[in-house]
mmCIF file of C-alpha atoms in Angstrom:
data_model
loop_
_atom_site.group_PDB
_atom_site.id
_atom_site.type_symbol
_atom_site.label_atom_id
_atom_site.label_comp_id
_atom_site.label_asym_id
_atom_site.label_seq_id
_atom_site.Cartn_x
_atom_site.Cartn_y
_atom_site.Cartn_z
ATOM 1 C CA MET A 9 72.165 49.937 173.669
ATOM 2 C CA ALA A 10 74.268 53.422 172.755
ATOM 3 C CA ARG A 11 73.500 54.619 168.850
ATOM 4 C CA ILE A 12 77.102 54.546 167.368
ATOM 5 C CA LEU A 13 78.624 55.706 164.681
ATOM 6 C CA LEU A 14 81.619 54.572 162.786
ATOM 7 C CA ILE A 15 83.470 56.104 160.808
ATOM 8 C CA ALA A 16 86.381 53.630 158.681
ATOM 9 C CA LEU A 17 87.856 53.987 155.368
ATOM 10 C CA ASP A 18 88.797 50.984 154.870
ATOM 11 C CA THR A 19 85.979 49.058 153.923
ATOM 12 C CA GLU A 20 87.670 45.793 156.142
ATOM 13 C CA LEU A 21 87.654 47.754 158.996
ATOM 14 C CA ARG A 22 84.966 49.549 158.762
ATOM 15 C CA ARG A 23 82.562 45.947 158.741
ATOM 16 C CA SER A 24 85.369 44.653 161.450
ATOM 17 C CA LEU A 25 84.084 46.927 164.144
ATOM 18 C CA GLU A 26 80.778 47.722 162.914
ATOM 19 C CA PHE A 27 79.993 43.792 163.807
ATOM 20 C CA ALA A 28 82.328 43.767 166.808
ATOM 21 C CA LEU A 29 79.799 46.761 167.947
ATOM 22 C CA ALA A 30 76.926 45.564 166.665
ATOM 23 C CA ALA A 31 77.640 41.804 169.092
ATOM 24 C CA GLU A 32 77.096 44.486 171.715
ATOM 25 C CA GLY A 33 74.540 45.345 171.523
ATOM 26 C CA HIS A 34 74.832 48.674 169.381
ATOM 27 C CA ASP A 35 72.957 49.751 166.881
ATOM 28 C CA VAL A 36 75.239 51.118 164.713
ATOM 29 C CA THR A 37 75.921 54.307 161.336
ATOM 30 C CA SER A 38 78.747 53.243 159.245
ATOM 31 C CA ARG A 39 80.300 55.738 156.871
ATOM 32 C CA ALA A 40 83.794 55.842 155.368
ATOM 33 C CA SER A 41 84.533 59.732 156.122
ATOM 34 C CA ILE A 42 84.183 62.710 157.663
ATOM 35 C CA ALA A 43 82.673 64.483 154.580
ATOM 36 C CA ALA A 44 79.129 61.869 153.863
ATOM 37 C CA PRO A 45 76.247 62.752 155.843
ATOM 38 C CA HIS A 46 75.385 61.959 159.028
ATOM 39 C CA GLU A 47 73.074 63.272 161.573
ATOM 40 C CA PRO A 48 74.532 64.452 164.480
ATOM 41 C CA ASN A 49 71.566 62.271 167.040
ATOM 42 C CA PHE A 50 74.692 59.584 168.328
ATOM 43 C CA ASP A 51 75.487 58.773 171.647
ATOM 44 C CA CYS A 52 78.781 58.526 170.632
ATOM 45 C CA THR A 53 81.682 57.707 167.687
ATOM 46 C CA VAL A 54 84.134 56.189 167.186
ATOM 47 C CA LEU A 55 86.868 57.746 164.244
ATOM 48 C CA ASP A 56 89.925 56.453 162.344
ATOM 49 C CA HIS A 57 92.843 58.849 161.617
ATOM 50 C CA HIS A 58 92.420 57.644 157.726
ATOM 51 C CA ALA A 59 88.751 58.586 157.602
ATOM 52 C CA VAL A 60 89.566 62.103 158.613
ATOM 53 C CA GLY A 61 90.721 63.873 155.135
ATOM 54 C CA ALA A 62 93.283 66.793 156.033
ATOM 55 C CA ASP A 63 91.105 69.326 156.862
ATOM 56 C CA GLY A 64 91.959 69.419 159.812
ATOM 57 C CA ALA A 65 89.787 72.676 161.351
ATOM 58 C CA ALA A 66 86.736 70.877 159.733
ATOM 59 C CA ALA A 67 88.304 67.770 161.766
ATOM 60 C CA ALA A 68 88.164 69.489 164.991
ATOM 61 C CA ALA A 69 84.754 70.470 164.091
ATOM 62 C CA PHE A 70 82.924 67.444 163.519
ATOM 63 C CA CYS A 71 84.250 65.663 166.642
ATOM 64 C CA GLY A 72 82.564 69.276 167.987
ATOM 65 C CA ARG A 73 80.087 67.878 166.572
ATOM 66 C CA HIS A 74 79.026 64.651 166.941
ATOM 67 C CA ALA A 75 81.125 63.921 170.646
ATOM 68 C CA PRO A 76 82.248 62.065 172.556
ATOM 69 C CA VAL A 77 84.767 61.256 170.255
ATOM 70 C CA ILE A 78 87.467 57.363 170.248
ATOM 71 C CA LEU A 79 90.070 58.349 167.392
ATOM 72 C CA LEU A 80 91.588 55.053 166.281
ATOM 73 C CA ALA A 81 95.173 56.012 165.949
ATOM 74 C CA ASN A 82 98.689 55.080 165.293
ATOM 75 C CA GLN A 83 99.811 57.094 167.622
ATOM 76 C CA ALA A 84 98.678 58.440 170.837
ATOM 77 C CA SER A 85 99.848 62.151 169.842
ATOM 78 C CA HIS A 86 98.293 62.640 166.879
ATOM 79 C CA PRO A 87 97.215 66.270 165.924
ATOM 80 C CA LEU A 88 93.122 65.470 166.174
ATOM 81 C CA ALA A 89 93.715 63.849 169.556
ATOM 82 C CA PRO A 90 92.849 66.698 171.922
ATOM 83 C CA TRP A 91 89.546 66.541 170.721
ATOM 84 C CA THR A 92 89.096 63.768 171.131
ATOM 85 C CA PHE A 93 87.625 61.455 174.184
ATOM 86 C CA ARG A 94 90.342 59.148 173.821
ATOM 87 C CA THR A 95 92.648 57.320 172.073
ATOM 88 C CA LEU A 96 92.708 54.511 171.070
ATOM 89 C CA LEU A 97 96.386 52.926 169.310
ATOM 90 C CA LYS A 98 96.537 50.494 166.485
ATOM 91 C CA PRO A 99 96.159 47.601 166.334
ATOM 92 C CA LEU A 100 93.376 47.350 168.673
ATOM 93 C CA LEU A 101 93.288 44.888 171.440
ATOM 94 C CA GLY A 102 91.510 42.562 174.300
ATOM 95 C CA LEU A 103 88.239 45.535 175.072
ATOM 96 C CA SER A 104 89.361 48.213 174.740
ATOM 97 C CA LEU A 105 86.975 49.396 172.050
ATOM 98 C CA THR A 106 84.325 47.805 173.608
ATOM 99 C CA ASP A 107 85.193 49.415 177.340
ATOM 100 C CA ALA A 108 86.222 53.185 175.695
ATOM 101 C CA VAL A 109 82.889 53.301 174.200
ATOM 102 C CA TYR A 110 80.977 52.180 177.101
ATOM 103 C CA GLU A 111 83.022 55.024 179.376
ATOM 104 C CA ALA A 112 82.232 57.436 176.495
ATOM 105 C CA VAL A 113 78.450 57.300 176.088
ATOM 106 C CA ALA A 114 78.261 56.806 180.759
ATOM 107 C CA ALA A 115 79.590 60.391 180.313
ATOM 108 C CA ARG A 116 77.883 61.870 177.652
ATOM 109 C CA SER A 117 74.563 60.601 180.226
ATOM 110 C CA ALA A 118 76.638 62.639 182.826
ATOM 111 C CA THR A 119 76.648 66.137 180.948
ATOM 112 C CA LYS A 120 72.957 66.382 180.146
#
């Protein structure tokens, strides 16, 4: 079980992703934006690009503090992609999110 920080602006998307990750046994904390206060001690962050806001520097700094970050985006070349562990294209298909979370958590554990 991993501690996941989930950030998605859209309430329905956030609840759906929270349910899917919790069903895999993860402990999920969800927020609507990166501006909301967060604990820094999560195993992985799932970030929808709509929750980022207009401040690219703040978003990149957030990704650095909350790595590894899985970015959910509409395009692979999203400006925030270089600061993330992986970019997943929406709509999410199959086990892409689950697989990415397990890989991100394993990568984080390997660097500790």
